[in-house]
PDB file of C-alpha atoms in Angstrom:
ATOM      1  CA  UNK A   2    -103.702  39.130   1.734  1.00  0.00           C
ATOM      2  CA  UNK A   3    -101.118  39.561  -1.137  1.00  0.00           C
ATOM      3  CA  UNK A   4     -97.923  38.899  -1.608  1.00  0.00           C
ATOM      4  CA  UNK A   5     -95.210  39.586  -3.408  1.00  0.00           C
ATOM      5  CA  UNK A   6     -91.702  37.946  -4.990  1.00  0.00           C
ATOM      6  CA  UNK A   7     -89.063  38.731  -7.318  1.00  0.00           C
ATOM      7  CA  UNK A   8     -91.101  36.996  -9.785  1.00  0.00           C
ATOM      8  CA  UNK A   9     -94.720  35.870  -8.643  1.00  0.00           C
ATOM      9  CA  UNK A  10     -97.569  37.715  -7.287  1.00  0.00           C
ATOM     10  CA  UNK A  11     -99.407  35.755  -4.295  1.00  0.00           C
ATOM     11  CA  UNK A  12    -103.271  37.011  -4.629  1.00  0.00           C
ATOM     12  CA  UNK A  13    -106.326  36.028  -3.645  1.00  0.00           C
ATOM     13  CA  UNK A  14    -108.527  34.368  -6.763  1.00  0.00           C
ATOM     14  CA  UNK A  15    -110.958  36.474  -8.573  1.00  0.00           C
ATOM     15  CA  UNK A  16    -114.104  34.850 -10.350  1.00  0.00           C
ATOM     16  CA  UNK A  17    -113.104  36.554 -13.444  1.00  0.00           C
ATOM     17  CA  UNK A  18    -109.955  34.027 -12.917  1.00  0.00           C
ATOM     18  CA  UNK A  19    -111.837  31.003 -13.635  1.00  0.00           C
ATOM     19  CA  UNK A  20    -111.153  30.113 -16.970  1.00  0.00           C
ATOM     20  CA  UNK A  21    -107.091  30.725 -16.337  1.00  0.00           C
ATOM     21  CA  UNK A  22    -107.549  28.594 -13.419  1.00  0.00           C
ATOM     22  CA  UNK A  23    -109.346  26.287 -14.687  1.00  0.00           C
ATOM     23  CA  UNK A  24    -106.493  25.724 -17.823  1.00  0.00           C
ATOM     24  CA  UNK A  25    -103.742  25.843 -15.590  1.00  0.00           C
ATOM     25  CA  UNK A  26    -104.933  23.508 -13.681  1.00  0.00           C
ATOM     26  CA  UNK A  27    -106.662  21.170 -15.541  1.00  0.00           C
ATOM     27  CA  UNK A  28    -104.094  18.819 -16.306  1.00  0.00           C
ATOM     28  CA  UNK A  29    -104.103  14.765 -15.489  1.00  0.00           C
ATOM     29  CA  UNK A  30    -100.501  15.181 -14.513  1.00  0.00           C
ATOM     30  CA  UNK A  31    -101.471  18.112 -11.738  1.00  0.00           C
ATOM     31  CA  UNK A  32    -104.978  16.804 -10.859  1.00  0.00           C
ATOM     32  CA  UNK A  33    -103.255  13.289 -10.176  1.00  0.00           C
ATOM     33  CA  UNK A  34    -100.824  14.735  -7.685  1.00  0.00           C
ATOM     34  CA  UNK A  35    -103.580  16.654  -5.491  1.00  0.00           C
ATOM     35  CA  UNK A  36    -105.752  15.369  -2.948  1.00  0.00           C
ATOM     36  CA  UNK A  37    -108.762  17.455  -3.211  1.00  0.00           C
ATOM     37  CA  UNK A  38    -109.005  17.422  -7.077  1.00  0.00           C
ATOM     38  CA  UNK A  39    -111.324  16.320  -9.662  1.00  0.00           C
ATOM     39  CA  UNK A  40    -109.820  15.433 -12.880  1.00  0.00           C
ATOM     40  CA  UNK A  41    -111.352  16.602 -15.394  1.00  0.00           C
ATOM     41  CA  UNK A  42    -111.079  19.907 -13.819  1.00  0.00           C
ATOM     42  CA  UNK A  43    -113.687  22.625 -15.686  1.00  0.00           C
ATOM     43  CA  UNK A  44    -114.762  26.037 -15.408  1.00  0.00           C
ATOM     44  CA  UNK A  45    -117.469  24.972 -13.024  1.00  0.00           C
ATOM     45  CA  UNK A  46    -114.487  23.663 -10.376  1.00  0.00           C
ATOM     46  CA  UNK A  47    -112.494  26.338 -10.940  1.00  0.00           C
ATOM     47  CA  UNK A  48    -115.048  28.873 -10.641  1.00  0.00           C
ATOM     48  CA  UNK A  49    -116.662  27.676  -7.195  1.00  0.00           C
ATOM     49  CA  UNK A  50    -112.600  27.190  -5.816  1.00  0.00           C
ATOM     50  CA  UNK A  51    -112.408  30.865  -6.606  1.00  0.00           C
ATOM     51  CA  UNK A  52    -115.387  32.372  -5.106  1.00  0.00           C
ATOM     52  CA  UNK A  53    -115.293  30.374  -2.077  1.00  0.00           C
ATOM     53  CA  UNK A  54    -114.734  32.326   1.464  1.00  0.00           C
ATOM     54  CA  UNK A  55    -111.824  32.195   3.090  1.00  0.00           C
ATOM     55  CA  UNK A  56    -111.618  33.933   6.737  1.00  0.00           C
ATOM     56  CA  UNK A  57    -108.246  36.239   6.816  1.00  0.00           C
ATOM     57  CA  UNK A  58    -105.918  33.814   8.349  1.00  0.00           C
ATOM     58  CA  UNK A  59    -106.360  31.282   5.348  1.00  0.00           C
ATOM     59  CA  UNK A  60    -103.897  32.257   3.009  1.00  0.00           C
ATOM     60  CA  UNK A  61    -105.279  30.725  -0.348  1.00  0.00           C
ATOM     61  CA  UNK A  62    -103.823  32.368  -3.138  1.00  0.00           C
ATOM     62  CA  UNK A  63    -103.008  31.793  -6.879  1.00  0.00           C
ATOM     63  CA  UNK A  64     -99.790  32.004  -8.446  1.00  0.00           C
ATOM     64  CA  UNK A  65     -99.154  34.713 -11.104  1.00  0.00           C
ATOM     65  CA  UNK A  66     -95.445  34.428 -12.762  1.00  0.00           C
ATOM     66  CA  UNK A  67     -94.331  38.354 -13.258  1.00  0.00           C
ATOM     67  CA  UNK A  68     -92.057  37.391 -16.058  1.00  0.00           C
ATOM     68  CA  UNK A  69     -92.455  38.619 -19.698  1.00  0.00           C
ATOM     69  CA  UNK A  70     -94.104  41.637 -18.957  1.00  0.00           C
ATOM     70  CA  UNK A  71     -98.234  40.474 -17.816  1.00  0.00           C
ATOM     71  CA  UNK A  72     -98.615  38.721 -15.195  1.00  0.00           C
ATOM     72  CA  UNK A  73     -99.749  34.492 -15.882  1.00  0.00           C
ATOM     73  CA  UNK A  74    -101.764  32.511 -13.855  1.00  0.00           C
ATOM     74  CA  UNK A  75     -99.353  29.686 -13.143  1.00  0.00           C
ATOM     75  CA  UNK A  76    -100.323  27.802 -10.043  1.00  0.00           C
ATOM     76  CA  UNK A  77    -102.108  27.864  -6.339  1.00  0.00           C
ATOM     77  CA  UNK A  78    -100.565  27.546  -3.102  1.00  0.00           C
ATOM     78  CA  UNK A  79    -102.119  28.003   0.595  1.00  0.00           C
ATOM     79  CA  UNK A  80    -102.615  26.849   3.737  1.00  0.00           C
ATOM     80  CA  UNK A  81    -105.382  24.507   4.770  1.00  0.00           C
ATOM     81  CA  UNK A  82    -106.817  22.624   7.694  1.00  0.00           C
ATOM     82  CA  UNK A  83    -106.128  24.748  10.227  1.00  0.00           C
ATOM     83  CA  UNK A  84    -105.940  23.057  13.729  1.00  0.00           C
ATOM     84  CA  UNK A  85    -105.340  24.550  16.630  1.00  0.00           C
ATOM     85  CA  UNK A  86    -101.738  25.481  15.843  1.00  0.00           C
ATOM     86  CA  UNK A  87    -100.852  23.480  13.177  1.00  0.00           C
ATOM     87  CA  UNK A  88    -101.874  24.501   9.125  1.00  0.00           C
ATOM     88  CA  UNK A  89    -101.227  22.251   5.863  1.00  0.00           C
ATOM     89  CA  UNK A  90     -99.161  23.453   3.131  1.00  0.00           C
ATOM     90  CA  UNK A  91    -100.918  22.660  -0.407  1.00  0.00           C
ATOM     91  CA  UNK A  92     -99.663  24.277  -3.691  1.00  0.00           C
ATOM     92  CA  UNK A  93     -99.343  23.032  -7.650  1.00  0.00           C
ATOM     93  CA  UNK A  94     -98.051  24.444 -10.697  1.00  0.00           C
ATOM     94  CA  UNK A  95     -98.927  24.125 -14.390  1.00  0.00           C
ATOM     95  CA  UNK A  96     -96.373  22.035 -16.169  1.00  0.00           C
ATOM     96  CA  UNK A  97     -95.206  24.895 -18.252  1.00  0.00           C
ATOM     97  CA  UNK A  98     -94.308  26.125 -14.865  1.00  0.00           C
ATOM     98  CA  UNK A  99     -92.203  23.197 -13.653  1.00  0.00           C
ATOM     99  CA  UNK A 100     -88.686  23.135 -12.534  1.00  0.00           C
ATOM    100  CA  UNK A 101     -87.934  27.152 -12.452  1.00  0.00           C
ATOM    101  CA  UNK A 102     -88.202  27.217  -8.718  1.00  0.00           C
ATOM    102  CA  UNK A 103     -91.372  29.089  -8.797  1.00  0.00           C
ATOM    103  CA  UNK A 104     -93.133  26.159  -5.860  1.00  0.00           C
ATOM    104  CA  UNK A 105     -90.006  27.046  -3.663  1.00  0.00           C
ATOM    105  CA  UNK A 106     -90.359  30.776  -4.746  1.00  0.00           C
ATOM    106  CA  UNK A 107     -94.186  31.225  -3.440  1.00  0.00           C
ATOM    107  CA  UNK A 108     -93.679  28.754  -0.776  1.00  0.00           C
ATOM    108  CA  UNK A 109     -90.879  30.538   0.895  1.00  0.00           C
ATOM    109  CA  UNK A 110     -93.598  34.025   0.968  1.00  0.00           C
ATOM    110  CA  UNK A 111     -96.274  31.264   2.414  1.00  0.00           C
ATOM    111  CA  UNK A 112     -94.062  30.076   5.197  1.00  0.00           C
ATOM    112  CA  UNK A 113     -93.361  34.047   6.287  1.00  0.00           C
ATOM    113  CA  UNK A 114     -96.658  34.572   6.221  1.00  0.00           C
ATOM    114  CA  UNK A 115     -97.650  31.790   8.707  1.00  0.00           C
ATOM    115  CA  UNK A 116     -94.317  32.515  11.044  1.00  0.00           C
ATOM    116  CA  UNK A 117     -94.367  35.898  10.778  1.00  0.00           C
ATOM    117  CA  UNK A 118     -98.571  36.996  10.372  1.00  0.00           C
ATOM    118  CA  UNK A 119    -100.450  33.799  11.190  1.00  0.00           C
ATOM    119  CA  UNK A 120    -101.237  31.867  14.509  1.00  0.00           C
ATOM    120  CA  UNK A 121     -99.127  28.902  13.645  1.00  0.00           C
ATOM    121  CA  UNK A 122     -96.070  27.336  14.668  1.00  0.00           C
ATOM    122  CA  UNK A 123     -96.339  24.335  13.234  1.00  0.00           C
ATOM    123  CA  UNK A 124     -96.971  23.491   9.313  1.00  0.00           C
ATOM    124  CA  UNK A 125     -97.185  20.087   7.464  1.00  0.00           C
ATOM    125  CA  UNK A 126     -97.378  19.006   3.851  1.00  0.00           C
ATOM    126  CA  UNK A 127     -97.577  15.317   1.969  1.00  0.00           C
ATOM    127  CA  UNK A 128     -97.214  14.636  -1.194  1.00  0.00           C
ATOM    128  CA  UNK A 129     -97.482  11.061  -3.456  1.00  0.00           C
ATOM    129  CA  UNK A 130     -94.228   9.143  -3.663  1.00  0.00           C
ATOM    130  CA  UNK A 131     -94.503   9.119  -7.419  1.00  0.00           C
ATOM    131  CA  UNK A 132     -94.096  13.131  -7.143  1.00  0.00           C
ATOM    132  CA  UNK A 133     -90.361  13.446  -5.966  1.00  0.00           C
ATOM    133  CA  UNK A 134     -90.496  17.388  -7.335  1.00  0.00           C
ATOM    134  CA  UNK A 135     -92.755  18.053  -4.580  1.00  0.00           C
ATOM    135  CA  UNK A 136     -90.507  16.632  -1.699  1.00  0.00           C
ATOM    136  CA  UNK A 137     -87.875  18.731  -2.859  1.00  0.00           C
ATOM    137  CA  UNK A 138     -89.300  21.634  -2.603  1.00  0.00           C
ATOM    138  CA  UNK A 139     -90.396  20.500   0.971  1.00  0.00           C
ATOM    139  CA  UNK A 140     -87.107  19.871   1.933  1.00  0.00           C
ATOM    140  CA  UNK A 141     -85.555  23.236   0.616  1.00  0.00           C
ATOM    141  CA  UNK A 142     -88.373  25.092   2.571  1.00  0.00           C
ATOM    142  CA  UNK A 143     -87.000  23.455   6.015  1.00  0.00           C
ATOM    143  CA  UNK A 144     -89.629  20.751   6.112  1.00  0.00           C
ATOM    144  CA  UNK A 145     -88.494  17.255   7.488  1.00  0.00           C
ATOM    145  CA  UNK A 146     -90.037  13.935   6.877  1.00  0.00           C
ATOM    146  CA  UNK A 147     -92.203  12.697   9.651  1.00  0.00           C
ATOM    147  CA  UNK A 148     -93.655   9.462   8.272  1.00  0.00           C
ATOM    148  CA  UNK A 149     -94.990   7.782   5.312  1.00  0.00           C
ATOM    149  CA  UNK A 150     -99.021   6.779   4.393  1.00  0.00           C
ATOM    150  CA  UNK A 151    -101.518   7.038   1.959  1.00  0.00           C
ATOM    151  CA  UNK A 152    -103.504  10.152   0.336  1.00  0.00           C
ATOM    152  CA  UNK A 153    -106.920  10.252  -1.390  1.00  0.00           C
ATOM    153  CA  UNK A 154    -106.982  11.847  -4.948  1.00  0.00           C
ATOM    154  CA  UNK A 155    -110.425  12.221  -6.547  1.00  0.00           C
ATOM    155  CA  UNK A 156    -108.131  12.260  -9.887  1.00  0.00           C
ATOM    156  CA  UNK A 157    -106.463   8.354  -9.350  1.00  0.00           C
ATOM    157  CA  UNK A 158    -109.975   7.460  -8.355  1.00  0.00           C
ATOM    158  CA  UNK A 159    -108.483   5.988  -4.648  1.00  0.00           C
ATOM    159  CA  UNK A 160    -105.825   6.413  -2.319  1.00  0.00           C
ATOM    160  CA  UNK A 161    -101.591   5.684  -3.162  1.00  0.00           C
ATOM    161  CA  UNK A 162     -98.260   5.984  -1.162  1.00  0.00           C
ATOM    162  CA  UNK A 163     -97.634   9.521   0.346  1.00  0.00           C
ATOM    163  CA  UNK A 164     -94.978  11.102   2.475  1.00  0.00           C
ATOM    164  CA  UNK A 165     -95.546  13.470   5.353  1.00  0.00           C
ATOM    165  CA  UNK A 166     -93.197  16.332   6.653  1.00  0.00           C
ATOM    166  CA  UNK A 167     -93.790  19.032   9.138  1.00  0.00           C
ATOM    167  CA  UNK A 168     -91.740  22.186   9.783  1.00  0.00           C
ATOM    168  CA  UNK A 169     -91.642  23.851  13.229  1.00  0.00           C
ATOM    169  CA  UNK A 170     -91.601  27.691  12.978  1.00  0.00           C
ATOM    170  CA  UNK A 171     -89.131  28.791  15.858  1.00  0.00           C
ATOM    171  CA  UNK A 172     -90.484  31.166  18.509  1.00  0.00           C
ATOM    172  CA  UNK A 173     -87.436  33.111  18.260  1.00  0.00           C
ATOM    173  CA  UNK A 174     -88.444  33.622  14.560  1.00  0.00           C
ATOM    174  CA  UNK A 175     -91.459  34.782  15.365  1.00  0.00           C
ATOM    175  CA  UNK A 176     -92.207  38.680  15.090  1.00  0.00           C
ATOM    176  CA  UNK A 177     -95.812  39.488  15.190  1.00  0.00           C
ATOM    177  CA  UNK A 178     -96.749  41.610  12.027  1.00  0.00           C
ATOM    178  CA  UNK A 179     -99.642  43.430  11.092  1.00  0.00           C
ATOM    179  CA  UNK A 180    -101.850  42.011   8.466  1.00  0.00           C
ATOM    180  CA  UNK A 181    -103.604  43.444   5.683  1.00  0.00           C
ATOM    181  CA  UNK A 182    -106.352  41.848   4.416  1.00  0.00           C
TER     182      UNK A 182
END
């Protein structure tokens, strides 16, 4: 699956997008926020991320900014943890990517997808308390806060305070669309 916004391109990752990914990425101020990775982050990680399967209702995509004329590697965003109807809404940016709306850009194309392509009606996210950016974007893409807790980040070496939200895709919202993989 692709997709496509006024200003990013939603693809799948590409082996030959390792070393992007693996700079963009590869921050302690992004690894620290993300519950599934290592900090230091290398070409190794980035490379077995990318060339991992996905089946075609597990939208895992990076995030290429359009702007300035090539596109960038700037980010990742998917769904996860797929459970009976209910998926988990990851993404991150590069700092040089922060605050120009590009998480609630992508994230609004993600949250289509799984209402409009994807056999979901139910999505949640969490992010650490000390990452207020994150819950804002939650919060503009319809999410609500359902409770508070504790994630696991490889990067802070053990668990800290997290938030949780959920959004409920509306049946009436739903129009089954074909899907090209």
């Amino acid at each position: 699956m692709f997709a496509r916004t006024e200003r990013l391109m939603l693809r799948p990752a590409w082996p030959e997008d390792a070393a992007a990914l693996a700079a963009a990425i590869g921050h302690e101020a992004v690894a620290r926020m993300l519950s599934r990775v290592p900090y230091p982050y290398g070409l190794a990680d980035a490379a077995s991320w990318a060339a991992a399967p996905r089946g075609a209702e597990e939208p895992r995509f990076v995030i290429e900014s359009l702007e300035g004329g090539r596109p960038r590697l700037i980010g990742g965003i998917g769904l996860s943890d797929m459970r009976g109807d209910t998926a988990n809404l990851g993404y991150w940016l590069t700092p040089t990517a922060w605050g120009r709306g590009y998480a609630t850009e992508a994230g609004r194309a993600i949250v289509a997808m799984a209402r409009h392509a994807l056999p979901v009606s139910r999505l949640t996210a969490s992010h650490f308390i000390d990452n207020p950016g994150s819950g804002r974007v939650l919060r503009k893409l319809g999410f609500r806060q359902t409770g508070t807790g504790e994630l696991h980040s490889p990067a802070r070496g053990g668990t800290a305070p997290a938030l949780s939200y959920a959004l409920d895709l509306d049946e009436e919202d739903r129009n089954p669309m074909p899907m090209a993989a």
